[in-house]
Amino acid sequence: MRIALFATCIVDAMYPDTAHATVKILRRLGHEVIFPENQACCGQMHINSGYMPEALPVVENHISAFDTEGYDVAVAPSGSCVASVRHQHGFLADRLGRPDLKERAARVGARTYELSQLLTDVLGITDAAAELGSYFPQSITYHPSCHGMRSLKLEDRQLNLLKSVAGITVNELPEADQCCGFGGTFSIKNSEVSSAMLEDKVKNICSTNASLCAGGDASCLMHIGGGLSRSGAKPTTLHLANILASTKDEVFLP
Amino acid sequence: MRAKEEILGRIRCALGDGPIPAEIPRAYRTGSLLPDDEVIELLVDRLVDYKAGVLVLDAAQAPQAVAEILHAARTVVYPQGLDTQLLGALPETVELIADGRQRQLSVAELDQADAVITSSAVSIAESGTIILDGSADQGRRAISLVPDHHLCVVPASTIVQLLPEAMERLTITRPLTWISGPSATSDIELERVEGVHGPRTLDVLILRDA
Amino acid sequence: MTHVFLGMPAAGQGNLHASEPFPQAAHHELGNTQLRANLRHATHTIRDKRLKVVGELPDWEELRDAGEAIKNFSMATLEQRLEEFERNFTAAGGTIHWARDAAEANEIVTALIREQQVAEVVKVKSMATQEIGLNEHLEAQGIDAYETDLAELIVQLGHDKPSHILVPAIHRNRTEVRDIFLREMPEVDPELTDDPPRLAEAARRHLRKKFLTAKVAISGANFALADTGTLGVVESEGNGRMCLTLPETLITVMGIEKVLPSWRDLEVFMQLLPRSSTGERMNPYSSLWTGVTPGDGPQNVHLILLDNGRTRALSDRVARSALNCIRCSACMNVCPVYERTGGHAYGSTYPGPIGAILSPLLTGIEAEENNSLPYASSLCGACYEACPVKINIPEILVHLRAEDVDSRRGQARLPSQMDLLMKGGSWALGSGKHLGLLEKALPLGQLAAGRRKKIKKLPGIAAGWTASRDIPAPPSKSFRDQWNAEKRSQ
């Protein structure tokens, strides 16, 4: 299969390792990965902040980068960016009276997948150790990000993949379904409420004694990681792509 | 009338885009699949969970059970249309007062009564709900409200499993009271506590058909 | 002054406004550790209960679908539904009044009470009367209104404000309730403990005489059934039954959006509401009445149909489904923001996620500080998932944020930092080339992070972020750069 990588802006700029890991996993399965060059961002920061006309060029750019015949499916290592592509782009096009854009958005959305969704539903991977050679000898806990959990209904896809990695110990995170408090510009506009939410997430992560907290959204992980780091807590955060890409020959060291 | 016309005008204006309502999907359960005895069991389970007292008996055993449940009462109110056989085993020391068209008890009199016994119209097993509809054997709403102890008779034939089944048996324009356990509140720390303004004791007699 | 045409939807008045911006209001509440502990305990208790009873029903999703569709149908045909209801309720001996706004509703209620020549009334908990500030109005008119719901009583005796639509005293724990009762109930047993059954008993004794002697009661209504002219109140304690049954006069105040097309629809909503609100299979008591029943209950029965901004909300085609709300409170019980701030931070009668959309929809986004409410959410989506009538609260929040941003565009003012960030972001993220160019500056970020590889302090609007979070040092090269370099070397 020819798979288009939508790196997402935050992974592109801040976590290139995660994009590389995604590429590695897919190549290991024998797929060709392309990177549509003019991609930038899904636009959810603008949309969620209420800046619709400002979101439009961002969304149009994404759609023109991905509304091509040059690939079979697109993948992003992010639940919220995929949720935006699938659900918000049509909403924006509707709002700004752009039926043409809505139609194209639906086409792109229909073949854009979050990483665990692609691996589980499209590529049929159920055992990361056996099928991807994943090996990660550490104890982790796992935070399911809200948009993946609720907008994309990923259910246990990410967690099941993590649990099937060789050498890993997965400690259950108490109150895992609670938002970490990121919410894009929410963490700026309502930074104190956001901090109060983050504080509880940090406490819960520390209570698991895991050495790191894994997840599927770089932005939430940056937020949680920022809170862990500031509070002086030991655990760090890591994207599940990095864990799945880690092998016995090339163990990923966070 | 001006306010009415203005509000209706505002509604017309607000709906200027002409929204077309979709067909209402009613794919939820409307018919019971449980056998009758399991439906009764379910009702018992729900009522007990609400901390109501529940007995399942043959109709012939009812008078004796009524006498036992109300043994401590001095005054008992009942609606005029109640089957008085139910009261047959009560000792003569218990004062029985009928409430009905001929004589409506005052609120103060109701407040003096120790207990009330009524029948019921329909009961829903799944939610543990007994519905009174003001028929002659259930009486007006006040009598099952003011006394602190309500003994409610539920004929087995009036029990259904699901709420939609109960709706078919109700006349909605009668004054209806749906009762699911004794009065309760969750207002302190969202924990349920039984016993506030309504009857603090609810006893239910489920009577198998004779 | 703009021209007001007859029939133009108008803004709601009364207790619907945030008086200070949400972040400021939240700041005060976040500092109250007792409040946070009380809220955490109560919301977590109810979440578990709700999940358990919802999980019991194999057709929960089908019930939600039906509930949503019934409400949409009601809203789309609201005029016919209200006329039909009025006909049936009136034919059964009830009297209907229409109130365009809070002030008109308050006047109608006052006049009806005066007709009965009484100076006190008993009240069943009602959001509509809270919204229009009826108690304050009656007090000013020399009429005492006694709240009879336990939580409302706690709030009233505590000279406090409600903070939750179902359990207005959710911010109080049992010990605080005991202290309020000891202070405010003259006849109370001085040995009263904070055991909830004892507290409930104290409320029973306190209100018993009021119930038994009241001549006039005021209620809200959970439902109005158009095809039969029936009203319904759903409650727990029996205070509702007392008010709806014993007095001679019953005055009900209800928003126009509460009408359901058919009596049959109760079979859907009486499954959705109790499970979503108190987490019970059914609430202890529900009462249904159709006008007047001779010889049973109040013989002088009135209903006030209230607009107060509802038609304004109805005119918003993206957001009108907010009117589908059945006031169950599930959205606030699951909301991580509400859990931390409580209801007072929202200012309005309607707190939590539904309040954050309903209040600005009823009043207009520009009213007082209501434009800060749609931002009081991380858009985590827990509210949408819990809503029994599937109101897409996150989407409406985003819609209202856009209304807010757009409403400020025309104003002559300097752009805010957020405006500039978004404007710049629109350019930077609007093409791969632009983003690529900016990413060339990543080493600057590394420089700022220094040897600790952490950015600990940012200026301006981002200062709140770095108050409790570090930002990691960026990489020296973006993925885009690395990919291109790899491709060139091949």
XYZ file of C-alpha atoms in Angstrom, chain C residues 25-298:
274
model
C -14.317 33.706 38.553
C -12.613 30.309 38.306
C -9.527 31.743 40.003
C -11.523 32.491 43.190
C -13.198 29.084 43.226
C -9.983 27.143 42.530
C -8.511 28.612 45.695
C -11.273 27.044 47.805
C -9.918 23.602 48.701
C -13.032 22.582 50.656
C -15.173 23.364 47.612
C -12.911 21.341 45.360
C -12.957 18.367 47.703
C -16.782 18.516 47.972
C -17.202 18.746 44.200
C -14.769 15.981 43.501
C -16.499 13.651 45.930
C -20.011 14.421 44.660
C -19.250 14.345 40.928
C -17.286 11.119 41.174
C -20.087 9.460 43.174
C -22.699 10.368 40.583
C -20.521 9.415 37.602
C -20.189 5.851 38.827
C -23.906 5.580 39.573
C -24.864 6.904 36.151
C -22.564 4.521 34.321
C -23.990 1.573 36.221
C -27.667 2.245 35.485
C -27.018 3.335 31.904
C -25.048 0.149 31.342
C -28.074 -1.890 32.388
C -30.103 -0.827 29.376
C -29.212 -2.663 26.148
C -31.051 0.027 24.159
C -29.531 3.145 25.715
C -28.209 4.438 22.377
C -31.576 3.815 20.703
C -33.275 5.768 23.476
C -30.817 8.639 22.983
C -31.488 8.621 19.242
C -35.225 8.758 19.877
C -34.840 11.482 22.495
C -32.790 13.630 20.166
C -35.217 13.194 17.264
C -38.300 13.896 19.380
C -36.755 17.109 20.667
C -35.696 18.180 17.186
C -39.234 17.558 15.993
C -40.651 19.633 18.847
C -38.339 22.539 18.109
C -38.993 22.446 14.361
C -42.754 22.538 14.945
C -42.771 24.547 18.157
C -45.590 26.894 17.244
C -48.029 24.064 16.467
C -46.950 22.109 19.548
C -47.554 25.063 21.860
C -50.945 25.873 20.350
C -51.954 22.241 20.635
C -50.813 22.101 24.229
C -52.677 25.284 25.090
C -55.906 23.950 23.589
C -55.753 20.712 25.535
C -54.607 22.169 28.852
C -57.272 24.867 28.667
C -59.992 22.383 27.749
C -59.072 20.456 30.908
C -59.664 23.496 33.090
C -56.176 25.004 33.298
C -55.263 28.586 32.443
C -52.335 29.528 30.199
C -50.353 32.756 30.360
C -47.564 33.790 28.024
C -44.508 35.712 29.184
C -42.057 37.294 26.765
C -39.380 37.776 29.387
C -38.454 37.432 33.042
C -40.147 40.638 34.155
C -43.432 39.725 32.523
C -43.401 36.242 34.051
C -42.675 37.643 37.505
C -45.553 40.089 37.209
C -48.003 37.389 36.164
C -46.995 35.158 39.082
C -47.253 38.035 41.548
C -50.724 38.973 40.334
C -51.926 35.361 40.606
C -50.634 35.148 44.200
C -52.256 38.447 45.124
C -55.600 37.180 43.808
C -55.450 34.497 46.482
C -54.704 37.121 49.157
C -51.779 35.244 50.656
C -48.314 36.466 51.642
C -46.477 33.172 51.423
C -46.094 30.383 48.907
C -44.320 27.036 48.789
C -42.057 26.239 45.857
C -40.845 23.114 44.138
C -37.359 23.440 42.715
C -37.562 24.991 39.275
C -34.837 26.199 36.959
C -37.199 28.552 35.131
C -38.092 30.473 38.298
C -34.432 30.563 39.277
C -33.619 31.959 35.856
C -36.187 34.761 36.092
C -35.260 35.621 39.682
C -38.798 34.980 40.945
C -37.841 34.649 44.612
C -36.062 37.986 44.646
C -39.006 39.588 42.869
C -41.549 38.123 45.297
C -39.475 39.199 48.273
C -39.503 42.754 46.981
C -43.299 42.464 46.714
C -43.581 41.309 50.328
C -44.316 37.681 49.480
C -42.297 34.916 51.161
C -41.398 32.013 48.881
C -40.320 28.872 50.705
C -38.059 26.558 48.754
C -38.955 22.985 49.662
C -36.375 20.903 47.810
C -33.684 19.923 50.304
C -30.808 21.364 48.296
C -32.741 24.559 47.523
C -33.548 24.816 51.217
C -29.853 24.493 52.064
C -29.071 27.247 49.568
C -31.906 29.489 50.768
C -31.091 29.041 54.470
C -27.392 29.491 53.745
C -28.071 32.799 51.945
C -26.142 31.218 49.130
C -26.477 30.745 45.375
C -27.233 27.464 43.602
C -24.214 25.916 41.907
C -25.761 22.948 40.098
C -29.071 22.496 38.295
C -30.035 19.245 39.980
C -28.298 19.517 43.330
C -27.978 23.262 43.912
C -26.043 22.700 47.151
C -23.510 20.290 45.639
C -20.760 22.618 46.831
C -21.730 21.948 50.474
C -20.747 18.835 52.383
C -22.788 17.243 55.155
C -21.028 19.089 57.960
C -21.616 22.442 56.323
C -25.290 21.517 55.862
C -25.575 20.614 59.531
C -24.049 23.945 60.521
C -26.485 25.865 58.302
C -29.456 23.991 59.779
C -28.283 24.609 63.343
C -27.905 28.290 62.596
C -31.062 28.880 60.594
C -33.767 26.477 61.806
C -35.083 27.853 65.090
C -36.834 24.620 66.115
C -34.005 22.245 65.231
C -32.595 19.725 67.697
C -29.315 21.244 68.936
C -27.852 17.727 69.001
C -28.326 17.382 65.210
C -25.521 15.334 63.676
C -24.227 15.478 60.115
C -25.662 12.049 59.316
C -27.599 12.591 56.046
C -30.764 10.744 57.227
C -30.858 13.009 60.298
C -30.436 16.051 58.104
C -33.246 14.886 55.821
C -35.455 14.395 58.866
C -34.683 17.905 60.087
C -35.809 19.253 56.696
C -39.003 17.194 56.937
C -39.884 18.649 60.330
C -38.965 22.158 59.255
C -41.261 22.161 56.209
C -44.103 19.880 57.285
C -46.428 22.601 58.552
C -45.764 24.807 55.545
C -46.834 22.019 53.203
C -49.964 21.167 55.105
C -51.222 24.742 55.276
C -50.000 26.332 52.033
C -52.681 27.871 49.815
C -50.490 28.552 46.798
C -47.648 26.541 45.293
C -45.229 27.429 42.531
C -43.546 24.824 40.385
C -41.639 24.319 37.200
C -42.290 21.434 34.854
C -40.032 18.842 33.279
C -42.374 18.091 30.398
C -45.516 19.320 28.731
C -47.291 16.818 26.505
C -48.898 18.614 23.578
C -51.450 16.058 22.464
C -53.009 15.661 25.915
C -52.273 18.971 27.640
C -50.440 17.195 30.450
C -47.659 18.597 32.673
C -45.095 16.530 34.536
C -42.730 17.070 37.459
C -40.010 14.597 38.281
C -38.643 14.632 41.845
C -37.349 12.591 44.750
C -38.376 13.850 48.130
C -42.127 14.221 47.918
C -41.910 17.987 48.280
C -43.054 18.146 44.678
C -46.093 15.988 45.374
C -46.885 18.130 48.409
C -46.817 21.315 46.358
C -48.595 19.864 43.341
C -51.346 18.168 45.346
C -52.262 19.958 48.581
C -52.638 23.713 47.840
C -55.757 25.096 46.203
C -53.755 27.126 43.663
C -50.889 25.829 41.545
C -48.805 28.171 39.401
C -46.297 26.563 37.056
C -43.604 28.442 35.158
C -42.158 26.589 32.191
C -39.913 27.441 29.263
C -41.602 27.055 25.879
C -38.996 24.487 24.829
C -40.229 21.902 27.332
C -43.147 20.773 25.179
C -43.064 17.227 23.788
C -45.257 16.251 20.842
C -46.967 13.246 22.348
C -47.768 11.561 25.656
C -46.069 8.499 24.233
C -42.755 10.352 24.233
C -42.680 10.041 28.008
C -41.631 6.423 27.529
C -38.363 7.724 26.137
C -37.694 10.638 28.457
C -38.674 8.849 31.655
C -35.964 6.333 30.841
C -33.368 8.921 29.837
C -33.852 11.521 32.559
C -33.583 9.661 35.901
C -30.668 7.539 34.784
C -28.803 10.599 33.503
C -29.514 12.860 36.434
C -29.464 11.081 39.788
C -28.139 7.832 38.371
C -31.279 5.990 39.437
C -33.405 3.557 37.453
C -36.286 5.840 38.301
C -36.633 8.828 40.557
C -38.825 8.179 43.630
C -41.768 10.325 42.523
C -43.198 11.756 39.326
C -46.481 13.622 39.082
C -48.531 14.201 35.949
C -51.543 16.485 35.808
C -53.811 17.610 33.009
C -55.483 20.895 33.860
C -57.842 20.392 36.798
C -59.191 17.109 38.166
C -62.386 17.757 40.152
C -62.000 16.517 43.714
C -58.282 15.785 43.382
C -55.558 18.357 43.879
C -55.467 22.090 43.043
